[in-house]
């Protein structure tokens, strides 16, 4: 089955869903104070960059994805 086992929704488990848009991922991002919308991944990364407002924002994103 390709359905997501983390969020109990009938949604295909893709990388974008797993790391950004799934309810489990959204909860993880919110624990560090970041809001993730439902837009495309590139727009989401831009929003994360703006929210973090640090020169090493990509390192934060990579570490968070690894934690998820």
PDB file of N, CA and C in Angstrom:
ATOM      1  N   UNK A   1       0.828  -1.169   0.000  1.00  0.00           N
ATOM      2  CA  UNK A   1       0.000   0.000   0.000  1.00  0.00           C
ATOM      3  C   UNK A   1       0.886   1.250   0.000  1.00  0.00           C
ATOM      4  N   UNK A   2       0.457   2.272  -0.718  1.00  0.00           N
ATOM      5  CA  UNK A   2       1.186   3.531  -0.782  1.00  0.00           C
ATOM      6  C   UNK A   2       0.596   4.589   0.142  1.00  0.00           C
ATOM      7  N   UNK A   3      -0.340   4.198   0.992  1.00  0.00           N
ATOM      8  CA  UNK A   3      -0.996   5.159   1.871  1.00  0.00           C
ATOM      9  C   UNK A   3      -0.119   5.450   3.087  1.00  0.00           C
ATOM     10  N   UNK A   4      -0.195   6.659   3.563  1.00  0.00           N
ATOM     11  CA  UNK A   4       0.631   7.116   4.675  1.00  0.00           C
ATOM     12  C   UNK A   4       0.226   6.416   5.973  1.00  0.00           C
ATOM     13  N   UNK A   5       1.195   5.837   6.645  1.00  0.00           N
ATOM     14  CA  UNK A   5       0.929   5.156   7.907  1.00  0.00           C
ATOM     15  C   UNK A   5       1.130   6.091   9.105  1.00  0.00           C
ATOM     16  N   UNK A   6       1.733   7.252   8.893  1.00  0.00           N
ATOM     17  CA  UNK A   6       2.003   8.181  10.003  1.00  0.00           C
ATOM     18  C   UNK A   6       0.792   9.014  10.384  1.00  0.00           C
ATOM     19  N   UNK A   7      -0.056   9.339   9.432  1.00  0.00           N
ATOM     20  CA  UNK A   7      -1.129  10.284   9.748  1.00  0.00           C
ATOM     21  C   UNK A   7      -2.523   9.672   9.634  1.00  0.00           C
ATOM     22  N   UNK A   8      -2.635   8.408   9.322  1.00  0.00           N
ATOM     23  CA  UNK A   8      -3.927   7.722   9.250  1.00  0.00           C
ATOM     24  C   UNK A   8      -4.918   8.409   8.312  1.00  0.00           C
ATOM     25  N   UNK A   9      -4.414   8.954   7.234  1.00  0.00           N
ATOM     26  CA  UNK A   9      -5.263   9.560   6.215  1.00  0.00           C
ATOM     27  C   UNK A   9      -5.081   8.786   4.914  1.00  0.00           C
ATOM     28  N   UNK A  10      -6.108   8.735   4.097  1.00  0.00           N
ATOM     29  CA  UNK A  10      -5.981   8.023   2.818  1.00  0.00           C
ATOM     30  C   UNK A  10      -5.236   8.878   1.788  1.00  0.00           C
ATOM     31  N   UNK A  11      -3.982   9.204   2.100  1.00  0.00           N
ATOM     32  CA  UNK A  11      -3.154  10.048   1.249  1.00  0.00           C
ATOM     33  C   UNK A  11      -1.946   9.247   0.822  1.00  0.00           C
ATOM     34  N   UNK A  12      -1.564   9.382  -0.444  1.00  0.00           N
ATOM     35  CA  UNK A  12      -0.379   8.684  -0.922  1.00  0.00           C
ATOM     36  C   UNK A  12       0.859   9.215  -0.210  1.00  0.00           C
ATOM     37  N   UNK A  13       1.666   8.302   0.293  1.00  0.00           N
ATOM     38  CA  UNK A  13       2.872   8.681   1.015  1.00  0.00           C
ATOM     39  C   UNK A  13       3.966   9.060   0.010  1.00  0.00           C
ATOM     40  N   UNK A  14       4.197  10.348  -0.121  1.00  0.00           N
ATOM     41  CA  UNK A  14       5.252  10.860  -0.989  1.00  0.00           C
ATOM     42  C   UNK A  14       6.276  11.573  -0.110  1.00  0.00           C
ATOM     43  N   UNK A  15       7.394  11.950  -0.682  1.00  0.00           N
ATOM     44  CA  UNK A  15       8.399  12.681   0.083  1.00  0.00           C
ATOM     45  C   UNK A  15       7.861  14.012   0.596  1.00  0.00           C
ATOM     46  N   UNK A  16       7.115  14.706  -0.248  1.00  0.00           N
ATOM     47  CA  UNK A  16       6.542  15.991   0.146  1.00  0.00           C
ATOM     48  C   UNK A  16       5.560  15.792   1.295  1.00  0.00           C
ATOM     49  N   UNK A  17       4.730  14.778   1.202  1.00  0.00           N
ATOM     50  CA  UNK A  17       3.769  14.502   2.269  1.00  0.00           C
ATOM     51  C   UNK A  17       4.495  14.101   3.551  1.00  0.00           C
ATOM     52  N   UNK A  18       5.476  13.225   3.430  1.00  0.00           N
ATOM     53  CA  UNK A  18       6.186  12.718   4.596  1.00  0.00           C
ATOM     54  C   UNK A  18       6.933  13.815   5.345  1.00  0.00           C
ATOM     55  N   UNK A  19       7.603  14.716   4.624  1.00  0.00           N
ATOM     56  CA  UNK A  19       8.448  15.717   5.268  1.00  0.00           C
ATOM     57  C   UNK A  19       7.797  17.081   5.455  1.00  0.00           C
ATOM     58  N   UNK A  20       6.710  17.368   4.740  1.00  0.00           N
ATOM     59  CA  UNK A  20       6.132  18.705   4.815  1.00  0.00           C
ATOM     60  C   UNK A  20       4.648  18.743   5.154  1.00  0.00           C
ATOM     61  N   UNK A  21       3.829  18.004   4.418  1.00  0.00           N
ATOM     62  CA  UNK A  21       2.389  18.221   4.483  1.00  0.00           C
ATOM     63  C   UNK A  21       1.610  17.236   5.335  1.00  0.00           C
ATOM     64  N   UNK A  22       2.220  16.149   5.729  1.00  0.00           N
ATOM     65  CA  UNK A  22       1.513  15.190   6.578  1.00  0.00           C
ATOM     66  C   UNK A  22       1.300  15.747   7.977  1.00  0.00           C
ATOM     67  N   UNK A  23       0.313  15.233   8.669  1.00  0.00           N
ATOM     68  CA  UNK A  23       0.011  15.762  10.001  1.00  0.00           C
ATOM     69  C   UNK A  23       1.163  15.525  10.977  1.00  0.00           C
ATOM     70  N   UNK A  24       1.854  14.403  10.858  1.00  0.00           N
ATOM     71  CA  UNK A  24       3.000  14.143  11.724  1.00  0.00           C
ATOM     72  C   UNK A  24       4.104  15.157  11.459  1.00  0.00           C
ATOM     73  N   UNK A  25       4.419  15.398  10.189  1.00  0.00           N
ATOM     74  CA  UNK A  25       5.450  16.373   9.831  1.00  0.00           C
ATOM     75  C   UNK A  25       5.049  17.777  10.275  1.00  0.00           C
ATOM     76  N   UNK A  26       3.798  18.139  10.073  1.00  0.00           N
ATOM     77  CA  UNK A  26       3.317  19.462  10.481  1.00  0.00           C
ATOM     78  C   UNK A  26       3.495  19.649  11.988  1.00  0.00           C
ATOM     79  N   UNK A  27       3.217  18.614  12.748  1.00  0.00           N
ATOM     80  CA  UNK A  27       3.404  18.689  14.193  1.00  0.00           C
ATOM     81  C   UNK A  27       4.859  18.869  14.573  1.00  0.00           C
ATOM     82  N   UNK A  28       5.739  18.176  13.870  1.00  0.00           N
ATOM     83  CA  UNK A  28       7.179  18.312  14.133  1.00  0.00           C
ATOM     84  C   UNK A  28       7.654  19.724  13.826  1.00  0.00           C
ATOM     85  N   UNK A  29       7.255  20.268  12.680  1.00  0.00           N
ATOM     86  CA  UNK A  29       7.660  21.628  12.324  1.00  0.00           C
ATOM     87  C   UNK A  29       7.116  22.638  13.324  1.00  0.00           C
ATOM     88  N   UNK A  30       5.904  22.426  13.792  1.00  0.00           N
ATOM     89  CA  UNK A  30       5.314  23.393  14.721  1.00  0.00           C
ATOM     90  C   UNK A  30       6.021  23.380  16.070  1.00  0.00           C
ATOM     91  N   UNK A  31       6.656  22.264  16.448  1.00  0.00           N
ATOM     92  CA  UNK A  31       7.373  22.223  17.725  1.00  0.00           C
ATOM     93  C   UNK A  31       8.559  23.178  17.740  1.00  0.00           C
ATOM     94  N   UNK A  32       9.095  23.519  16.575  1.00  0.00           N
ATOM     95  CA  UNK A  32      10.184  24.501  16.538  1.00  0.00           C
ATOM     96  C   UNK A  32       9.675  25.857  16.049  1.00  0.00           C
ATOM     97  N   UNK A  33       8.362  26.008  16.041  1.00  0.00           N
ATOM     98  CA  UNK A  33       7.766  27.306  15.761  1.00  0.00           C
ATOM     99  C   UNK A  33       7.634  27.684  14.298  1.00  0.00           C
ATOM    100  N   UNK A  34       7.636  26.686  13.412  1.00  0.00           N
ATOM    101  CA  UNK A  34       7.503  26.972  11.977  1.00  0.00           C
ATOM    102  C   UNK A  34       6.150  26.508  11.464  1.00  0.00           C
ATOM    103  N   UNK A  35       5.545  27.327  10.625  1.00  0.00           N
ATOM    104  CA  UNK A  35       4.263  26.990  10.006  1.00  0.00           C
ATOM    105  C   UNK A  35       4.503  26.521   8.585  1.00  0.00           C
ATOM    106  N   UNK A  36       3.938  25.382   8.254  1.00  0.00           N
ATOM    107  CA  UNK A  36       4.061  24.817   6.919  1.00  0.00           C
ATOM    108  C   UNK A  36       2.693  24.876   6.272  1.00  0.00           C
ATOM    109  N   UNK A  37       2.596  25.498   5.122  1.00  0.00           N
ATOM    110  CA  UNK A  37       1.339  25.548   4.389  1.00  0.00           C
ATOM    111  C   UNK A  37       1.186  24.326   3.506  1.00  0.00           C
ATOM    112  N   UNK A  38       0.213  24.357   2.663  1.00  0.00           N
ATOM    113  CA  UNK A  38      -0.033  23.247   1.738  1.00  0.00           C
ATOM    114  C   UNK A  38       0.397  23.591   0.315  1.00  0.00           C
ATOM    115  N   UNK A  39       1.292  24.552   0.164  1.00  0.00           N
ATOM    116  CA  UNK A  39       1.729  24.945  -1.175  1.00  0.00           C
ATOM    117  C   UNK A  39       2.813  23.996  -1.683  1.00  0.00           C
ATOM    118  N   UNK A  40       3.300  24.260  -2.885  1.00  0.00           N
ATOM    119  CA  UNK A  40       4.300  23.384  -3.486  1.00  0.00           C
ATOM    120  C   UNK A  40       5.591  23.427  -2.661  1.00  0.00           C
ATOM    121  N   UNK A  41       6.464  22.419  -2.804  1.00  0.00           N
ATOM    122  CA  UNK A  41       7.664  22.331  -1.963  1.00  0.00           C
ATOM    123  C   UNK A  41       8.596  23.537  -2.069  1.00  0.00           C
ATOM    124  N   UNK A  42       8.749  24.111  -3.247  1.00  0.00           N
ATOM    125  CA  UNK A  42       9.665  25.237  -3.409  1.00  0.00           C
ATOM    126  C   UNK A  42       9.143  26.487  -2.707  1.00  0.00           C
ATOM    127  N   UNK A  43       7.851  26.719  -2.785  1.00  0.00           N
ATOM    128  CA  UNK A  43       7.250  27.836  -2.063  1.00  0.00           C
ATOM    129  C   UNK A  43       7.352  27.596  -0.563  1.00  0.00           C
ATOM    130  N   UNK A  44       7.158  26.364  -0.138  1.00  0.00           N
ATOM    131  CA  UNK A  44       7.269  26.023   1.275  1.00  0.00           C
ATOM    132  C   UNK A  44       8.683  26.283   1.783  1.00  0.00           C
ATOM    133  N   UNK A  45       9.697  25.891   1.011  1.00  0.00           N
ATOM    134  CA  UNK A  45      11.081  26.156   1.411  1.00  0.00           C
ATOM    135  C   UNK A  45      11.353  27.647   1.518  1.00  0.00           C
ATOM    136  N   UNK A  46      10.798  28.431   0.614  1.00  0.00           N
ATOM    137  CA  UNK A  46      10.965  29.875   0.670  1.00  0.00           C
ATOM    138  C   UNK A  46      10.311  30.447   1.931  1.00  0.00           C
ATOM    139  N   UNK A  47       9.130  29.946   2.281  1.00  0.00           N
ATOM    140  CA  UNK A  47       8.457  30.393   3.502  1.00  0.00           C
ATOM    141  C   UNK A  47       9.268  30.012   4.741  1.00  0.00           C
ATOM    142  N   UNK A  48       9.862  28.823   4.726  1.00  0.00           N
ATOM    143  CA  UNK A  48      10.703  28.408   5.849  1.00  0.00           C
ATOM    144  C   UNK A  48      11.927  29.306   5.963  1.00  0.00           C
ATOM    145  N   UNK A  49      12.530  29.654   4.842  1.00  0.00           N
ATOM    146  CA  UNK A  49      13.693  30.540   4.850  1.00  0.00           C
ATOM    147  C   UNK A  49      13.336  31.883   5.473  1.00  0.00           C
ATOM    148  N   UNK A  50      12.189  32.409   5.097  1.00  0.00           N
ATOM    149  CA  UNK A  50      11.741  33.703   5.626  1.00  0.00           C
ATOM    150  C   UNK A  50      11.446  33.598   7.132  1.00  0.00           C
ATOM    151  N   UNK A  51      10.774  32.507   7.540  1.00  0.00           N
ATOM    152  CA  UNK A  51      10.442  32.336   8.953  1.00  0.00           C
ATOM    153  C   UNK A  51      11.690  32.175   9.820  1.00  0.00           C
ATOM    154  N   UNK A  52      12.667  31.422   9.317  1.00  0.00           N
ATOM    155  CA  UNK A  52      13.876  31.194  10.102  1.00  0.00           C
ATOM    156  C   UNK A  52      14.750  32.442  10.162  1.00  0.00           C
ATOM    157  N   UNK A  53      14.885  33.125   9.035  1.00  0.00           N
ATOM    158  CA  UNK A  53      15.632  34.377   8.951  1.00  0.00           C
ATOM    159  C   UNK A  53      17.061  34.253   9.491  1.00  0.00           C
ATOM    160  N   UNK A  54      17.727  33.166   9.122  1.00  0.00           N
ATOM    161  CA  UNK A  54      19.131  32.954   9.483  1.00  0.00           C
ATOM    162  C   UNK A  54      19.887  32.495   8.230  1.00  0.00           C
ATOM    163  N   UNK A  55      21.187  32.780   8.151  1.00  0.00           N
ATOM    164  CA  UNK A  55      21.939  32.392   6.950  1.00  0.00           C
ATOM    165  C   UNK A  55      22.088  30.877   6.787  1.00  0.00           C
ATOM    166  N   UNK A  56      21.930  30.122   7.857  1.00  0.00           N
ATOM    167  CA  UNK A  56      22.084  28.663   7.794  1.00  0.00           C
ATOM    168  C   UNK A  56      20.728  27.947   7.819  1.00  0.00           C
ATOM    169  N   UNK A  57      19.721  28.550   7.177  1.00  0.00           N
ATOM    170  CA  UNK A  57      18.363  27.990   7.216  1.00  0.00           C
ATOM    171  C   UNK A  57      18.287  26.594   6.615  1.00  0.00           C
ATOM    172  N   UNK A  58      19.071  26.321   5.574  1.00  0.00           N
ATOM    173  CA  UNK A  58      18.993  25.004   4.926  1.00  0.00           C
ATOM    174  C   UNK A  58      19.499  23.908   5.862  1.00  0.00           C
ATOM    175  N   UNK A  59      20.471  24.205   6.688  1.00  0.00           N
ATOM    176  CA  UNK A  59      20.955  23.227   7.658  1.00  0.00           C
ATOM    177  C   UNK A  59      19.856  22.878   8.661  1.00  0.00           C
ATOM    178  N   UNK A  60      19.095  23.871   9.082  1.00  0.00           N
ATOM    179  CA  UNK A  60      17.982  23.632  10.005  1.00  0.00           C
ATOM    180  C   UNK A  60      16.940  22.741   9.335  1.00  0.00           C
ATOM    181  N   UNK A  61      16.621  23.031   8.091  1.00  0.00           N
ATOM    182  CA  UNK A  61      15.624  22.244   7.361  1.00  0.00           C
ATOM    183  C   UNK A  61      16.091  20.806   7.179  1.00  0.00           C
ATOM    184  N   UNK A  62      17.354  20.630   6.820  1.00  0.00           N
ATOM    185  CA  UNK A  62      17.890  19.277   6.613  1.00  0.00           C
ATOM    186  C   UNK A  62      17.889  18.493   7.924  1.00  0.00           C
ATOM    187  N   UNK A  63      18.316  19.104   9.004  1.00  0.00           N
ATOM    188  CA  UNK A  63      18.320  18.425  10.295  1.00  0.00           C
ATOM    189  C   UNK A  63      16.903  18.064  10.739  1.00  0.00           C
ATOM    190  N   UNK A  64      15.955  18.947  10.496  1.00  0.00           N
ATOM    191  CA  UNK A  64      14.580  18.671  10.876  1.00  0.00           C
ATOM    192  C   UNK A  64      14.013  17.508  10.055  1.00  0.00           C
ATOM    193  N   UNK A  65      14.282  17.504   8.753  1.00  0.00           N
ATOM    194  CA  UNK A  65      13.808  16.398   7.912  1.00  0.00           C
ATOM    195  C   UNK A  65      14.429  15.084   8.360  1.00  0.00           C
ATOM    196  N   UNK A  66      15.683  15.112   8.747  1.00  0.00           N
ATOM    197  CA  UNK A  66      16.345  13.901   9.235  1.00  0.00           C
ATOM    198  C   UNK A  66      15.691  13.429  10.521  1.00  0.00           C
ATOM    199  N   UNK A  67      15.261  14.366  11.345  1.00  0.00           N
ATOM    200  CA  UNK A  67      14.600  14.009  12.602  1.00  0.00           C
ATOM    201  C   UNK A  67      13.225  13.395  12.374  1.00  0.00           C
ATOM    202  N   UNK A  68      12.536  13.854  11.349  1.00  0.00           N
ATOM    203  CA  UNK A  68      11.216  13.322  11.045  1.00  0.00           C
ATOM    204  C   UNK A  68      11.360  11.891  10.606  1.00  0.00           C
TER     205      UNK A  68
END
